[in-house]
Coordinates of C-alpha atoms in Angstrom, one line a residue:
X1 CA -9.9 6.5 10.8
X2 CA -9.1 7.6 14.4
X3 CA -8.4 4.0 15.5
X4 CA -5.8 3.6 12.7
X5 CA -4.3 7.0 13.5
X6 CA -3.8 5.9 17.1
X7 CA -2.4 2.5 15.9
X8 CA 0.3 4.3 13.8
X9 CA 1.1 6.7 16.6
X10 CA 1.6 3.8 19.0
X11 CA 3.4 1.3 16.8
X12 CA 6.6 1.7 18.8
X13 CA 9.7 -0.1 17.4
X14 CA 8.9 -3.8 17.2
X15 CA 11.7 -6.2 16.5
X16 CA 11.1 -7.9 13.1
X17 CA 13.1 -10.7 11.7
X18 CA 12.8 -11.1 7.9
X19 CA 13.8 -14.4 6.3
X20 CA 14.0 -14.8 2.6
X21 CA 15.6 -13.9 -0.7
X22 CA 17.9 -10.9 -0.6
X23 CA 18.0 -9.1 -3.9
X24 CA 19.3 -6.0 -5.6
X25 CA 17.0 -3.9 -7.7
X26 CA 18.8 -1.8 -10.3
X27 CA 17.1 1.0 -12.2
X28 CA 18.4 2.6 -15.4
X29 CA 16.4 5.8 -16.2
X30 CA 16.4 7.7 -19.4
X31 CA 14.4 9.4 -22.2
X32 CA 12.8 7.1 -24.8
X33 CA 13.7 9.2 -27.8
X34 CA 13.2 7.2 -31.0
X35 CA 13.2 3.8 -32.7
X36 CA 16.7 2.3 -33.0
X37 CA 18.1 2.0 -36.5
X38 CA 19.5 -1.4 -35.7
X39 CA 16.1 -3.1 -34.8
X40 CA 12.4 -2.1 -34.3
X41 CA 13.0 -1.3 -30.6
X42 CA 12.9 1.9 -28.5
X43 CA 16.2 3.6 -28.0
X44 CA 16.7 4.6 -24.4
X45 CA 19.1 7.5 -23.8
X46 CA 20.1 6.7 -20.2
X47 CA 20.8 9.5 -17.8
X48 CA 20.6 8.0 -14.3
X49 CA 21.4 4.7 -12.6
X50 CA 20.0 3.8 -9.2
X51 CA 20.2 0.7 -6.9
X52 CA 17.7 -0.3 -4.2
X53 CA 17.2 -3.4 -2.2
X54 CA 14.6 -6.0 -3.4
X55 CA 12.9 -9.2 -2.2
X56 CA 13.3 -9.9 1.5
X57 CA 15.7 -7.0 1.7
X58 CA 13.0 -4.7 0.3
X59 CA 10.6 -5.8 3.0
X60 CA 13.4 -5.0 5.6
X61 CA 14.0 -1.6 4.0
X62 CA 10.3 -0.8 4.2
X63 CA 10.1 -2.0 7.8
X64 CA 13.1 0.2 8.8
X65 CA 11.5 3.2 7.1
X66 CA 8.4 2.5 9.2
X67 CA 10.3 2.5 12.4
X68 CA 10.9 -1.2 13.1
X69 CA 14.1 -2.7 14.5
X70 CA 14.9 -5.0 11.6
X71 CA 17.1 -8.1 11.0
X72 CA 17.5 -10.1 7.8
X73 CA 18.4 -13.7 7.2
X74 CA 19.2 -14.6 3.6
X75 CA 21.9 -15.3 1.1
X76 CA 23.9 -13.4 -1.6
X77 CA 26.8 -14.3 -3.8
X78 CA 30.4 -13.4 -3.2
X79 CA 30.3 -11.0 -6.1
X80 CA 30.3 -7.2 -6.0
X81 CA 26.5 -7.0 -6.1
X82 CA 26.3 -9.2 -2.9
X83 CA 28.8 -7.0 -1.1
X84 CA 26.8 -3.9 -2.2
X85 CA 23.5 -5.3 -1.0
X86 CA 24.9 -6.1 2.4
X87 CA 26.5 -2.7 2.7
X88 CA 23.2 -0.9 1.9
X89 CA 21.4 -3.0 4.6
X90 CA 24.1 -2.0 7.1
X91 CA 24.0 1.7 6.1
X92 CA 20.3 1.7 6.6
X93 CA 20.7 0.4 10.2
X94 CA 19.4 -3.1 9.4
X95 CA 21.0 -6.0 11.1
X96 CA 22.6 -8.0 8.2
X97 CA 24.7 -10.4 10.2
X98 CA 22.3 -13.2 9.0
X99 CA 23.0 -12.6 5.3
X100 CA 25.3 -15.4 4.2
X101 CA 27.8 -15.0 1.3
X102 CA 27.4 -18.1 -0.8
X103 CA 30.2 -18.7 -3.4
X104 CA 28.1 -21.2 -5.3
X105 CA 25.4 -18.7 -6.4
X106 CA 25.1 -15.2 -7.9
X107 CA 23.4 -12.4 -6.1
X108 CA 19.9 -12.0 -7.4
X109 CA 19.7 -8.7 -9.4
X110 CA 16.6 -7.4 -11.2
X111 CA 17.6 -4.7 -13.6
X112 CA 14.8 -2.4 -14.8
X113 CA 14.9 0.1 -17.6
X114 CA 12.6 3.1 -17.1
X115 CA 11.8 5.3 -20.1
X116 CA 10.3 8.7 -20.1
X117 CA 8.2 9.9 -23.0
X118 CA 9.2 13.5 -23.9
X119 CA 11.0 13.8 -20.6
X120 CA 7.9 12.9 -18.6
X121 CA 5.6 10.0 -17.7
X122 CA 8.2 7.4 -16.7
X123 CA 7.3 3.7 -17.4
X124 CA 9.1 0.4 -17.1
X125 CA 10.2 -0.8 -20.5
X126 CA 11.9 -4.1 -19.8
X127 CA 13.4 -6.1 -16.8
X128 CA 16.5 -8.2 -16.9
X129 CA 17.0 -10.8 -14.1
X130 CA 20.3 -12.3 -13.0
X131 CA 19.6 -15.2 -10.6
X132 CA 19.8 -18.8 -9.5
X133 CA 16.6 -20.6 -8.4
X134 CA 18.4 -23.7 -7.1
X135 CA 17.9 -24.3 -3.3
X136 CA 20.9 -23.3 -1.2
X137 CA 23.2 -26.2 -0.3
X138 CA 22.8 -28.2 2.9
X139 CA 25.8 -26.5 4.4
X140 CA 24.3 -23.0 3.7
X141 CA 20.9 -24.1 5.0
X142 CA 22.4 -25.2 8.3
X143 CA 24.3 -21.9 8.6
X144 CA 21.1 -20.0 7.9
X145 CA 19.1 -22.2 10.4
X146 CA 21.7 -21.7 13.2
X147 CA 21.6 -17.9 12.7
X148 CA 17.7 -18.0 12.6
X149 CA 17.5 -19.8 15.9
X150 CA 19.8 -17.2 17.5
X151 CA 18.0 -14.2 16.0
X152 CA 14.5 -15.4 16.7
X153 CA 15.1 -15.1 20.4
X154 CA 15.1 -11.4 20.0
X155 CA 12.2 -11.0 17.6
X156 CA 8.6 -10.0 18.1
X157 CA 7.5 -11.5 14.7
X158 CA 9.1 -13.4 11.8
X159 CA 8.3 -12.5 8.2
X160 CA 9.1 -15.0 5.4
X161 CA 9.6 -13.3 2.0
X162 CA 9.8 -16.2 -0.5
X163 CA 10.7 -15.2 -4.0
X164 CA 11.7 -18.8 -5.0
X165 CA 15.4 -18.0 -5.3
X166 CA 16.5 -20.9 -3.1
X167 CA 16.7 -19.6 0.5
X168 CA 13.2 -20.5 1.8
X169 CA 13.7 -24.3 1.8
X170 CA 11.2 -26.5 3.5
X171 CA 13.8 -27.3 6.1
X172 CA 14.6 -23.7 6.9
X173 CA 10.9 -22.8 7.1
X174 CA 10.2 -25.7 9.4
X175 CA 12.9 -24.4 11.8
X176 CA 11.4 -20.9 11.7
X177 CA 7.9 -22.1 12.3
X178 CA 8.8 -24.5 15.2
X179 CA 11.1 -22.1 17.0
X180 CA 8.7 -19.2 16.6
X181 CA 5.8 -21.3 18.0
X182 CA 7.9 -22.3 20.9
X183 CA 8.5 -18.6 21.7
X184 CA 4.9 -17.7 21.1
X185 CA 5.5 -15.3 18.2
X186 CA 3.9 -15.2 14.8
X187 CA 5.3 -16.2 11.4
X188 CA 3.7 -14.5 8.4
X189 CA 4.7 -15.7 5.0
X190 CA 4.5 -14.0 1.6
X191 CA 4.6 -17.2 -0.5
X192 CA 6.0 -17.9 -3.9
X193 CA 3.8 -18.8 -6.8
X194 CA 3.0 -22.4 -7.1
X195 CA 0.5 -25.2 -6.2
X196 CA 2.2 -26.8 -3.2
X197 CA 2.2 -24.7 -0.1
X198 CA 2.9 -27.5 2.3
X199 CA 6.2 -25.9 3.5
X200 CA 4.2 -23.0 4.9
X201 CA 1.9 -25.2 7.1
X202 CA 1.8 -24.0 10.6
X203 CA 2.5 -20.3 9.8
X204 CA 0.3 -17.8 11.6
X205 CA -0.9 -16.4 8.2
X206 CA 0.2 -15.8 4.6
X207 CA -0.4 -13.1 2.0
X208 CA -0.7 -14.7 -1.4
X209 CA -2.1 -12.6 -4.2
X210 CA -5.1 -13.5 -6.2
X211 CA -3.2 -15.6 -8.8
X212 CA -1.0 -17.3 -6.1
X213 CA -4.0 -18.2 -4.0
X214 CA -5.9 -19.5 -7.1
X215 CA -3.0 -21.8 -8.0
X216 CA -2.7 -23.1 -4.4
X217 CA -6.4 -23.8 -4.0
X218 CA -7.1 -24.8 -7.6
X219 CA -9.6 -21.9 -8.0
X220 CA -10.2 -19.1 -10.4
X221 CA -10.6 -16.1 -8.0
X222 CA -12.8 -13.5 -9.7
X223 CA -15.3 -12.4 -7.1
X224 CA -15.2 -11.5 -3.4
X225 CA -17.0 -14.7 -2.5
X226 CA -14.4 -16.8 -4.3
X227 CA -11.6 -14.9 -2.6
X228 CA -13.1 -15.5 0.9
X229 CA -13.6 -19.2 0.0
X230 CA -9.9 -19.4 -1.0
X231 CA -8.8 -17.7 2.2
X232 CA -10.8 -20.1 4.3
X233 CA -9.4 -23.1 2.4
X234 CA -5.8 -21.9 2.9
X235 CA -6.5 -21.3 6.6
X236 CA -7.9 -24.8 7.1
X237 CA -5.5 -26.9 4.9
X238 CA -2.4 -25.1 6.3
X239 CA -3.5 -24.7 9.9
X240 CA -3.3 -20.9 9.8
X241 CA -4.5 -18.4 12.4
X242 CA -6.1 -16.5 9.6
X243 CA -6.4 -16.9 5.8
X244 CA -5.6 -13.8 3.7
X245 CA -5.7 -13.2 0.0
X246 CA -4.5 -9.9 -1.4
X247 CA -6.7 -8.6 -4.3
X248 CA -4.7 -5.7 -5.8
X249 CA -7.1 -2.8 -6.4
X250 CA -9.9 -4.7 -4.6
X251 CA -8.1 -4.8 -1.2
X252 CA -7.8 -8.0 0.8
X253 CA -9.9 -10.9 1.9
X254 CA -9.6 -12.3 5.4
X255 CA -11.0 -15.5 6.9
X256 CA -10.7 -15.9 10.7
X257 CA -10.5 -19.3 12.5
X258 CA -13.8 -18.5 14.2
X259 CA -15.7 -18.4 10.9
X260 CA -15.8 -14.6 10.5
X261 CA -14.7 -13.3 7.1
X262 CA -14.6 -9.9 5.4
X263 CA -13.3 -8.0 2.4
X264 CA -11.2 -5.0 3.3
X265 CA -11.5 -2.6 0.3
X266 CA -8.8 -0.1 -0.6
X267 CA -9.6 3.3 -2.1
X268 CA -8.7 4.0 -5.8
X269 CA -5.2 5.4 -6.4
X270 CA -3.3 7.0 -9.1
X271 CA -1.1 4.0 -9.9
X272 CA 2.3 4.7 -11.3
X273 CA 4.1 1.4 -10.5
X274 CA 2.8 -1.7 -8.7
X275 CA 6.4 -2.9 -8.1
X276 CA 6.9 -3.5 -4.4
X277 CA 3.2 -3.2 -3.4
X278 CA 3.2 -6.8 -2.1
X279 CA 6.4 -6.2 0.0
X280 CA 4.8 -3.0 1.5
X281 CA 1.6 -4.9 2.4
X282 CA 3.8 -7.6 4.0
X283 CA 5.9 -5.1 5.9
X284 CA 3.0 -3.1 7.3
X285 CA 0.9 -6.1 8.2
X286 CA 3.8 -7.6 10.1
X287 CA 4.7 -4.4 11.8
X288 CA 1.2 -3.8 13.0
X289 CA 0.7 -7.4 14.2
X290 CA 4.0 -7.2 16.1
X291 CA 2.8 -4.0 17.7
X292 CA -0.3 -5.8 19.1
X293 CA -2.9 -4.9 16.4
X294 CA -5.5 -7.5 15.4
X295 CA -5.7 -8.8 11.9
X296 CA -8.6 -6.5 10.9
X297 CA -6.7 -3.3 11.9
X298 CA -3.4 -4.6 10.5
X299 CA -5.0 -5.3 7.1
X300 CA -6.6 -1.9 6.9
X301 CA -3.3 -0.3 7.7
X302 CA -1.5 -2.5 5.1
X303 CA -4.0 -1.5 2.5
X304 CA -3.2 2.2 3.0
X305 CA 0.6 1.7 3.0
X306 CA 0.3 -0.5 -0.2
X307 CA -1.8 2.2 -1.8
X308 CA 0.8 4.9 -1.1
X309 CA 3.5 2.7 -2.5
X310 CA 1.9 2.2 -5.9
X311 CA 1.8 6.0 -6.2
X312 CA 5.6 5.9 -6.4
X313 CA 8.0 4.7 -9.1
X314 CA 9.8 1.4 -8.4
X315 CA 10.2 -0.3 -5.0
X316 CA 9.9 2.7 -2.7
X317 CA 9.5 3.2 1.1
X318 CA 6.6 4.8 2.9
X319 CA 6.9 6.5 6.3
X320 CA 4.6 6.7 9.3
X321 CA 4.2 10.4 8.6
X322 CA 2.9 9.7 5.1
X323 CA 0.4 7.1 6.4
X324 CA -0.8 9.6 9.1
X325 CA -1.2 12.3 6.4
X326 CA -3.2 10.0 4.2
X327 CA -5.4 8.9 7.2
X328 CA -6.1 12.4 8.2
X329 CA -7.1 13.5 4.7
X330 CA -9.1 10.4 3.8
X331 CA -12.4 11.8 5.2
X332 CA -11.9 15.1 3.4
X333 CA -11.5 13.7 -0.1
X334 CA -15.2 13.6 -0.7
X335 CA -15.5 17.2 0.6
X336 CA -12.5 18.7 -1.1
X337 CA -14.8 21.4 -2.6
X338 CA -15.9 22.5 0.8
X339 CA -14.4 25.9 1.6
X340 CA -11.4 25.5 3.9
X341 CA -11.0 21.7 3.6
X342 CA -7.4 22.2 2.3
X343 CA -6.6 23.9 5.6
X344 CA -6.9 20.6 7.5
X345 CA -3.3 19.2 7.8
X346 CA -1.6 16.2 9.5
X347 CA 1.2 17.3 11.7
X348 CA 4.1 16.6 9.3
X349 CA 2.4 18.6 6.5
X350 CA 1.5 21.4 9.0
X351 CA 5.2 21.7 10.1
X352 CA 6.2 22.0 6.5
X353 CA 3.7 24.7 5.9
X354 CA 4.7 26.6 9.0
X355 CA 8.4 26.4 8.0
X356 CA 7.5 28.2 4.8
X357 CA 5.5 30.8 6.7
X358 CA 8.4 31.4 9.1
X359 CA 10.9 31.8 6.3
X360 CA 8.7 34.6 5.1
X361 CA 8.8 36.3 8.5
X362 CA 5.4 35.3 9.8
X363 CA 4.7 34.6 13.5
X364 CA 2.6 31.6 14.5
X365 CA -0.3 31.6 17.0
X366 CA -1.6 28.4 18.5
X367 CA -4.7 27.4 20.3
X368 CA -6.6 24.1 20.9
X369 CA -9.9 22.8 22.0
X370 CA -12.8 20.4 21.3
X371 CA -15.0 23.0 19.4
X372 CA -17.9 20.6 19.5
X373 CA -20.8 23.0 18.9
X374 CA -19.3 26.2 17.4
X375 CA -21.0 29.4 18.7
X376 CA -20.4 33.2 18.7
X377 CA -18.1 33.0 21.7
X378 CA -15.8 30.6 19.8
X379 CA -15.8 32.9 16.7
X380 CA -14.8 35.9 18.9
X381 CA -12.1 33.9 20.7
X382 CA -10.5 32.7 17.5
X383 CA -10.6 36.2 16.0
X384 CA -8.7 37.5 19.0
X385 CA -6.2 34.5 18.8
X386 CA -5.6 35.3 15.1
X387 CA -4.8 38.9 15.9
X388 CA -1.9 37.8 18.1
X389 CA 0.2 36.7 15.0
X390 CA 0.2 36.3 11.3
X391 CA -1.0 32.7 11.2
X392 CA -3.4 30.8 13.5
X393 CA -3.1 27.0 14.1
X394 CA -6.0 25.3 15.8
X395 CA -5.3 21.9 17.3
X396 CA -8.6 20.0 17.5
X397 CA -9.2 17.1 19.9
X398 CA -10.1 13.9 18.1
X399 CA -13.4 12.1 18.9
X400 CA -11.5 9.7 21.2
X401 CA -9.8 12.6 23.0
X402 CA -13.1 14.4 23.5
X403 CA -14.7 11.3 25.0
X404 CA -11.8 11.2 27.5
X405 CA -12.4 14.8 28.5
X406 CA -16.2 15.2 28.2
X407 CA -17.6 11.7 28.7
X408 CA -19.1 9.0 26.5
X409 CA -21.9 11.2 25.1
X410 CA -19.6 13.7 23.5
X411 CA -18.7 14.9 21.0
X412 CA -22.0 15.7 19.3
X413 CA -20.2 16.4 16.0
X414 CA -17.5 14.0 14.7
X415 CA -14.0 15.3 14.2
X416 CA -14.3 15.6 10.4
X417 CA -17.3 17.9 10.8
X418 CA -15.7 19.9 13.5
X419 CA -12.5 20.3 11.5
X420 CA -14.4 21.5 8.4
X421 CA -16.4 24.1 10.4
X422 CA -13.2 25.5 11.9
X423 CA -11.4 25.5 8.6
X424 CA -14.2 27.5 7.0
X425 CA -13.5 30.4 9.3
X426 CA -11.5 33.2 7.9
X427 CA -9.4 33.7 11.0
X428 CA -8.2 30.0 11.1
X429 CA -5.2 29.2 8.9
X430 CA -4.7 25.6 9.8
X431 CA -6.5 22.8 11.7
X432 CA -4.7 19.7 12.9
X433 CA -6.3 16.8 14.8
X434 CA -4.6 15.2 17.8
X435 CA -5.6 12.2 19.9
X436 CA -3.8 12.7 23.2
X437 CA -5.6 14.1 26.2
X438 CA -3.5 17.3 26.1
X439 CA -1.9 19.0 23.1
X440 CA 1.6 19.2 24.6
X441 CA 3.2 17.0 21.9
X442 CA 1.7 19.2 19.1
X443 CA 2.8 22.4 20.9
X444 CA 6.4 21.0 21.2
X445 CA 6.4 20.2 17.5
X446 CA 4.9 23.5 16.3
X447 CA 6.8 25.8 18.7
X448 CA 4.3 28.7 18.4
X449 CA 5.3 32.3 18.9
X450 CA 2.1 32.8 20.8
X451 CA 0.1 30.2 22.8
X452 CA -3.6 31.3 23.2
X453 CA -6.1 30.1 25.8
X454 CA -9.2 31.5 27.3
X455 CA -9.2 34.1 30.1
X456 CA -10.9 31.5 32.4
X457 CA -7.4 29.9 32.7
X458 CA -4.6 31.0 34.9
X459 CA -1.3 31.1 33.0
X460 CA 0.2 28.5 35.3
X461 CA -2.6 26.1 34.3
X462 CA -2.1 26.4 30.5
X463 CA -0.6 23.3 29.0
X464 CA 2.6 24.2 27.3
X465 CA 3.0 27.6 28.8
X466 CA 6.3 27.0 30.4
X467 CA 7.6 25.4 27.2
X468 CA 6.6 28.3 25.0
X469 CA 8.1 30.9 27.3
X470 CA 11.3 28.9 27.6
X471 CA 12.3 29.9 24.0
X472 CA 11.0 33.4 24.1
X473 CA 7.4 32.8 23.1
X474 CA 4.5 34.3 25.0
X475 CA 1.1 33.2 26.4
X476 CA -2.0 35.2 25.7
X477 CA -5.3 34.8 27.6
X478 CA -8.1 35.8 25.3
X479 CA -11.4 37.4 26.5
X480 CA -14.4 35.1 26.5
X481 CA -17.8 36.3 25.4
X482 CA -20.2 36.2 28.4
X483 CA -23.3 34.0 28.1
X484 CA -21.8 31.4 25.7
X485 CA -21.0 27.9 26.7
X486 CA -21.2 24.7 24.7
X487 CA -22.4 22.7 27.7
X488 CA -25.2 25.2 28.4
X489 CA -26.1 25.3 24.8
X490 CA -26.4 21.5 24.6
X491 CA -28.6 21.6 27.8
X492 CA -30.9 24.2 26.3
X493 CA -31.2 22.2 23.1
X494 CA -32.2 19.1 25.1
X495 CA -34.8 21.1 27.0
X496 CA -36.3 22.7 23.8

């Protein structure tokens, strides 16, 4: 997972233009207490009302939470719901100048009622939609197209979120595709359900789900082979760069133009609500592609983000920190019974743990290294490091980082194995993996009270020493046990 970790850490802030149906999702929460006396229906005793953005504006919200610079082009009504939707977009820092107020249509609102059984286990009971599915008028389409042409000049990618509410007309999509091609940027579409996908012809790719792809290709998609065939058919008939079919719990199917194809599985999740999963896949896929990722990596990242989204209730956002935490812990799920595995933490989780320790008056010691082949010298060193404070954090070089430092033949042990060995030591409280050549970014985030390195260093050569001392921390140079060296140990093993 190191390559995906590095992708997330280097996503930057791509400029993403989202075109499609702006919606408002309203949630009414309450306890489902009994059967109504008026009819054989559940009586919901409401106690909370919540509003979030849906449709294309949901994709924009997710992109913004993932660190993109996001703009939206769409339409709302001139009603209070439309004003509210535009205000939420603006409050989130999303450019909503391209959202047109159309007096001839209502703002699309999806109202969901969420019931709890005995004050727990919330589940959606019913959804009520307020909407118009008529295409926007010619005048509104022209207004949207003019704005699109202006906004697309500043975009790194265009995402089309088509919920069949009238905004994504063939004419508007033709403008989006032609202008994007002229600028050399991709257009990715999340299509509506239906058999005729001609209006998406020329897009870079699409993300239909199993049912949508089946209707568009006149297939019943049950197996991986059928999904790959459908993806290839969509690619060829619509002149796509790549054909994609999303397969819910089975992941995604991808068919490249060069004939390569693959299924990208997703790991099983505790699913609470699938609402918004497609939007999250679309947002993450588009963000990764805009940041320069290939389709394979973008799909793998989108699978993870979509999995995190279904573990939340309703249409919810996912952050880069959550993705990084999930990536870091993925290799340890099969080893969760191994002593110390719970000590391995992504940086966001680590900082939360350290905040708690500090509130309890504990001091934090920090050291770092490759720890490729652990020996007695390492054990003695870590014990001395731990004695400098109440808690010891070990920052472990990732496999990529070790190769940069030690050469292509190292490490001998992969990062997961090295992390587990370190975490199994009594003197180590936390292990976090970093991919940079030096740990300075981790040191700046952790702000340790004591920075520990081996006595073979001069303090002036210790990465982060000046920073730690600038706020009153100290640097400790620990004794090294004579006769122990990982490099020498490896040479002796080769000679044995």
